CSV table of N, CA and C in Angstrom, one decimal:
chain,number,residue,atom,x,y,z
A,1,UNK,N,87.8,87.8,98.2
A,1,UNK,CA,88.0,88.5,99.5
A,1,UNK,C,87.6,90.0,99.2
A,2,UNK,N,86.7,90.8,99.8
A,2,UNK,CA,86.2,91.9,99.8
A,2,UNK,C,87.6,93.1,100.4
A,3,UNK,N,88.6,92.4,100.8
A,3,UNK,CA,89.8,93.8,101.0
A,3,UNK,C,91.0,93.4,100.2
A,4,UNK,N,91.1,94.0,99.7
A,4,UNK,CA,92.7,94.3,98.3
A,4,UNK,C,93.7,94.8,99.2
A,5,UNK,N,94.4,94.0,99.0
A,5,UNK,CA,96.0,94.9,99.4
A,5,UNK,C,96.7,95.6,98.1
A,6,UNK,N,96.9,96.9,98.5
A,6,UNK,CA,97.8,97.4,97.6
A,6,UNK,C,98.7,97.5,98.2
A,7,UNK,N,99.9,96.5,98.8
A,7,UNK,CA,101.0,97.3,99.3
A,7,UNK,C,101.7,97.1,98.1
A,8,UNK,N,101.9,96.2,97.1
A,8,UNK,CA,102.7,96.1,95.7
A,8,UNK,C,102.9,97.9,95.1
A,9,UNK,N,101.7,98.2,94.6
A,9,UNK,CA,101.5,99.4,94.7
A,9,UNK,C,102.3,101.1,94.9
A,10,UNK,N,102.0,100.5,96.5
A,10,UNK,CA,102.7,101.4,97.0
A,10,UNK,C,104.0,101.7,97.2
A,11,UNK,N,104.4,100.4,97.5
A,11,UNK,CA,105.8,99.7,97.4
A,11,UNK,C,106.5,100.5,95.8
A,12,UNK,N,106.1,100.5,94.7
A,12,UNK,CA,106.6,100.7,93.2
A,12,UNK,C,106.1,102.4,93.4
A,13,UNK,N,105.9,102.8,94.0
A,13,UNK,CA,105.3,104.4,94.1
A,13,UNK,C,106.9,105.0,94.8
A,14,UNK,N,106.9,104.4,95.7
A,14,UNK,CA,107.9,104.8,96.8
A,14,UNK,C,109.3,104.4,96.5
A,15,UNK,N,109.5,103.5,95.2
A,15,UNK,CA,110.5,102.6,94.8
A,15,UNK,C,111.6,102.2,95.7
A,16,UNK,N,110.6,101.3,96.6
A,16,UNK,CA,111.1,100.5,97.4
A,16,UNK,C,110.8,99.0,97.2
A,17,UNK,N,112.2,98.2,98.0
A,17,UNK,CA,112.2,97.0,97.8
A,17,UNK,C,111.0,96.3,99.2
A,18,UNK,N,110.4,95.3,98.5
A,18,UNK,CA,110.0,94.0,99.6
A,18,UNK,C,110.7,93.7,101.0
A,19,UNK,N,111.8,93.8,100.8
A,19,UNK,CA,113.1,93.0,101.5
A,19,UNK,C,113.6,94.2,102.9
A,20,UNK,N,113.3,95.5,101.4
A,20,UNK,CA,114.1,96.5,102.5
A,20,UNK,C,112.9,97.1,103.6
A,21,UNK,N,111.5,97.0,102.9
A,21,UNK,CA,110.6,97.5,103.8
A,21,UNK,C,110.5,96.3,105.4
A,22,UNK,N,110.9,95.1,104.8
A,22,UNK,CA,110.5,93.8,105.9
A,22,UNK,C,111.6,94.4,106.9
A,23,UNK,N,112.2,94.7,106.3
A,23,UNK,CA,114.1,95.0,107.0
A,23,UNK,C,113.8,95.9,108.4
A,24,UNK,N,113.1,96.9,107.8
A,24,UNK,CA,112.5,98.5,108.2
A,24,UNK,C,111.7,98.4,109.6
A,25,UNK,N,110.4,97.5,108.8
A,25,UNK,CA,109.0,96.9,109.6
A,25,UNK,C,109.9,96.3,110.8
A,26,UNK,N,111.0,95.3,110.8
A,26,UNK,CA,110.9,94.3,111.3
A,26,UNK,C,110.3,93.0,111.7
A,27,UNK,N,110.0,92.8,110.2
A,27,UNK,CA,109.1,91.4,110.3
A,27,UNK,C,109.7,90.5,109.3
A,28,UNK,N,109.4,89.6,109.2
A,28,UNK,CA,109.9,88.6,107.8
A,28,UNK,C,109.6,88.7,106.5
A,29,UNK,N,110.6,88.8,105.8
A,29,UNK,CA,109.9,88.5,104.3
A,29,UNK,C,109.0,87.9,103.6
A,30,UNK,N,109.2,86.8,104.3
A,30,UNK,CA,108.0,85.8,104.2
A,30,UNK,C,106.1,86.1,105.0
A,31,UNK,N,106.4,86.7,105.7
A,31,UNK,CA,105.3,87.4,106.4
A,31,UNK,C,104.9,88.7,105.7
A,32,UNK,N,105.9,89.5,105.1
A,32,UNK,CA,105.3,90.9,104.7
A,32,UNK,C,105.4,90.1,102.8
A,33,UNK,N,105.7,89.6,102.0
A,33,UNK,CA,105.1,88.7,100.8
A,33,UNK,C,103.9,88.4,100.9
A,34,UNK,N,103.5,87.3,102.2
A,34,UNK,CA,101.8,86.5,102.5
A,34,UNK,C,100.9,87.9,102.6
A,35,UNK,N,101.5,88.7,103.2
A,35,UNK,CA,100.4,90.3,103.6
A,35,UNK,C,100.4,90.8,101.5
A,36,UNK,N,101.5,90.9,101.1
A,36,UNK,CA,101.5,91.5,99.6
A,36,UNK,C,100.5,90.5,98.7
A,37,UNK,N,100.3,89.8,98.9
A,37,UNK,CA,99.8,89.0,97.6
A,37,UNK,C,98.4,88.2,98.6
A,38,UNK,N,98.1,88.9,99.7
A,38,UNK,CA,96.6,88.6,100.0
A,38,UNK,C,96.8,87.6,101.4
A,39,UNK,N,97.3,86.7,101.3
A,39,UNK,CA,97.6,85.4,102.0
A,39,UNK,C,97.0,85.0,103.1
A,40,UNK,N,97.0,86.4,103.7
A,40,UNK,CA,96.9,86.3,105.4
A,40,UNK,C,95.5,87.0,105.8
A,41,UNK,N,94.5,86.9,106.6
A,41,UNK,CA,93.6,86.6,107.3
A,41,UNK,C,93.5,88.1,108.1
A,42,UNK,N,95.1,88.6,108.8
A,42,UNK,CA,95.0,89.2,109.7
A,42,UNK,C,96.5,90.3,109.7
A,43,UNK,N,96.2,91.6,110.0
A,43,UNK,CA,97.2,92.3,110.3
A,43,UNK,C,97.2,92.8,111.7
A,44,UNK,N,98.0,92.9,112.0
A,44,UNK,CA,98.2,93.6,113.4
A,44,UNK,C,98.7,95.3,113.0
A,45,UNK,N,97.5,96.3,114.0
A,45,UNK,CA,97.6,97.7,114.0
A,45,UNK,C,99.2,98.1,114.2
A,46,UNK,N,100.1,97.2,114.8
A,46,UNK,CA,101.4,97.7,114.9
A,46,UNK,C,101.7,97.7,113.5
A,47,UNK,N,101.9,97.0,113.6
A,47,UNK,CA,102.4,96.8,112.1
A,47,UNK,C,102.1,97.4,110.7
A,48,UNK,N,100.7,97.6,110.2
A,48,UNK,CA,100.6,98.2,109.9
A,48,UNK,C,100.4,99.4,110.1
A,49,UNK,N,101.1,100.1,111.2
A,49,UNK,CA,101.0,101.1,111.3
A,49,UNK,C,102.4,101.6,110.9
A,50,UNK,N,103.4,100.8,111.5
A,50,UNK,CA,104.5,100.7,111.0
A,50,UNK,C,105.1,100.7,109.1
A,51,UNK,N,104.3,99.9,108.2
A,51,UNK,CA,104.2,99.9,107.3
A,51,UNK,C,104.1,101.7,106.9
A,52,UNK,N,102.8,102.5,107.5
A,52,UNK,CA,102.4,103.4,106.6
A,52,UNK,C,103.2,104.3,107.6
A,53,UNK,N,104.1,104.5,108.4
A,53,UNK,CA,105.0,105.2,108.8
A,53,UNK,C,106.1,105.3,107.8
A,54,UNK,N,106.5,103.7,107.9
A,54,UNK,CA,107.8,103.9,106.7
A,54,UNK,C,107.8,104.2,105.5
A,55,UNK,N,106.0,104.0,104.9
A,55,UNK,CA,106.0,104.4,103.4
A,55,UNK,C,105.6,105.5,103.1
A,56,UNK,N,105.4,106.4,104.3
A,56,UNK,CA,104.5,107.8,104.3
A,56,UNK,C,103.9,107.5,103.6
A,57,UNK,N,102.7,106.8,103.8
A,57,UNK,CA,101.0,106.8,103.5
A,57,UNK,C,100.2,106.5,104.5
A,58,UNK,N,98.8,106.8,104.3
A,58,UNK,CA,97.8,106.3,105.0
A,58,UNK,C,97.1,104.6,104.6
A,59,UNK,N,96.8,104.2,105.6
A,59,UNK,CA,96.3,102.4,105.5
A,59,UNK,C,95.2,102.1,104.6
A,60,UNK,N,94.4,103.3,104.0
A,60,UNK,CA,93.6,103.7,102.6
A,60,UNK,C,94.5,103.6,101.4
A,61,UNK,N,95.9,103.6,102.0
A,61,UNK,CA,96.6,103.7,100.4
A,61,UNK,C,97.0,102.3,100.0
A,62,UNK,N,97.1,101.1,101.4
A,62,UNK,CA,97.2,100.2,101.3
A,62,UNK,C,96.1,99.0,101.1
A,63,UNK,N,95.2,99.5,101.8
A,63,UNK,CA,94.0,98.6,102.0
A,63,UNK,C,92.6,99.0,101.4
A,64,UNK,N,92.3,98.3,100.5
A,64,UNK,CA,90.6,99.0,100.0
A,64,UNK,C,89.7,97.6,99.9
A,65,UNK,N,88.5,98.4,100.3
A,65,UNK,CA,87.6,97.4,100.2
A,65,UNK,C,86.6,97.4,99.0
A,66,UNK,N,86.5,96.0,98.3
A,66,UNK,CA,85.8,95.9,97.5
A,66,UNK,C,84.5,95.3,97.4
A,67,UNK,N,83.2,95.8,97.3
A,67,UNK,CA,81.9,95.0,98.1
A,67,UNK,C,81.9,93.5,97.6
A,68,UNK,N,81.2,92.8,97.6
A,68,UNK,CA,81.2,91.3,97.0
A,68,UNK,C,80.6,91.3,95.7
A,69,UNK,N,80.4,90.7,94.9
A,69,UNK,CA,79.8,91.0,93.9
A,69,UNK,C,80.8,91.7,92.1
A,70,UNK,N,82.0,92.7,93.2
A,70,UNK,CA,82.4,93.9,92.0
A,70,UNK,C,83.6,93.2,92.0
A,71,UNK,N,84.0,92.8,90.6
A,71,UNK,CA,85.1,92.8,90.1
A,71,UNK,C,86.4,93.6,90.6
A,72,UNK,N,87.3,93.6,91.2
A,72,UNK,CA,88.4,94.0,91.8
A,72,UNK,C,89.5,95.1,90.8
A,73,UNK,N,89.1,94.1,89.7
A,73,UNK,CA,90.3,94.6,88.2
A,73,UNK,C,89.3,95.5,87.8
A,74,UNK,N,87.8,96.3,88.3
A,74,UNK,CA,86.9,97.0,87.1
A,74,UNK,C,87.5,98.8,87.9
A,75,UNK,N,88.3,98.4,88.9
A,75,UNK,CA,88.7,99.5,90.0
A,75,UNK,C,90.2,99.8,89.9
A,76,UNK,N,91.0,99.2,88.9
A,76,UNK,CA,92.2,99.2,88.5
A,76,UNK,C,92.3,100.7,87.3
């Protein structure tokens, strides 16, 4: 998949929990996990907007794109 989620990342930047940000967002754990570890297809601009409100970042800090072809881990 050509877009990486970093919300792990950012999440351990801000040393915050999974749980507490779902808490925050008001979404499920289980929904904001499938968004952390790739899962899902689709974000809604609420929501992530909501996300880079609570974590004071921009949606570049969470989301990058990687062309096809390039190794994901050569950008780590």
């Amino acid at each position: 998949m050509p877009i990486i989620i970093r919300l792990d990342r950012v999440l351990a930047d801000k040393k915050m929990k999974l749980n507490d940000l779902a808490d925050k967002v008001g979404i499920s754990n289980v929904n904001l996990s499938n968004l952390k570890t790739g899962k899902v297809k689709a974000i809604r601009f609420s929501t992530l907007e909501a996300i880079c409100e609570i974590l004071d970042c921009q949606p570049g800090d969470i989301l990058e794109f990687v062309p096809a072809g390039i190794d994901s881990y050569e950008n780590e």
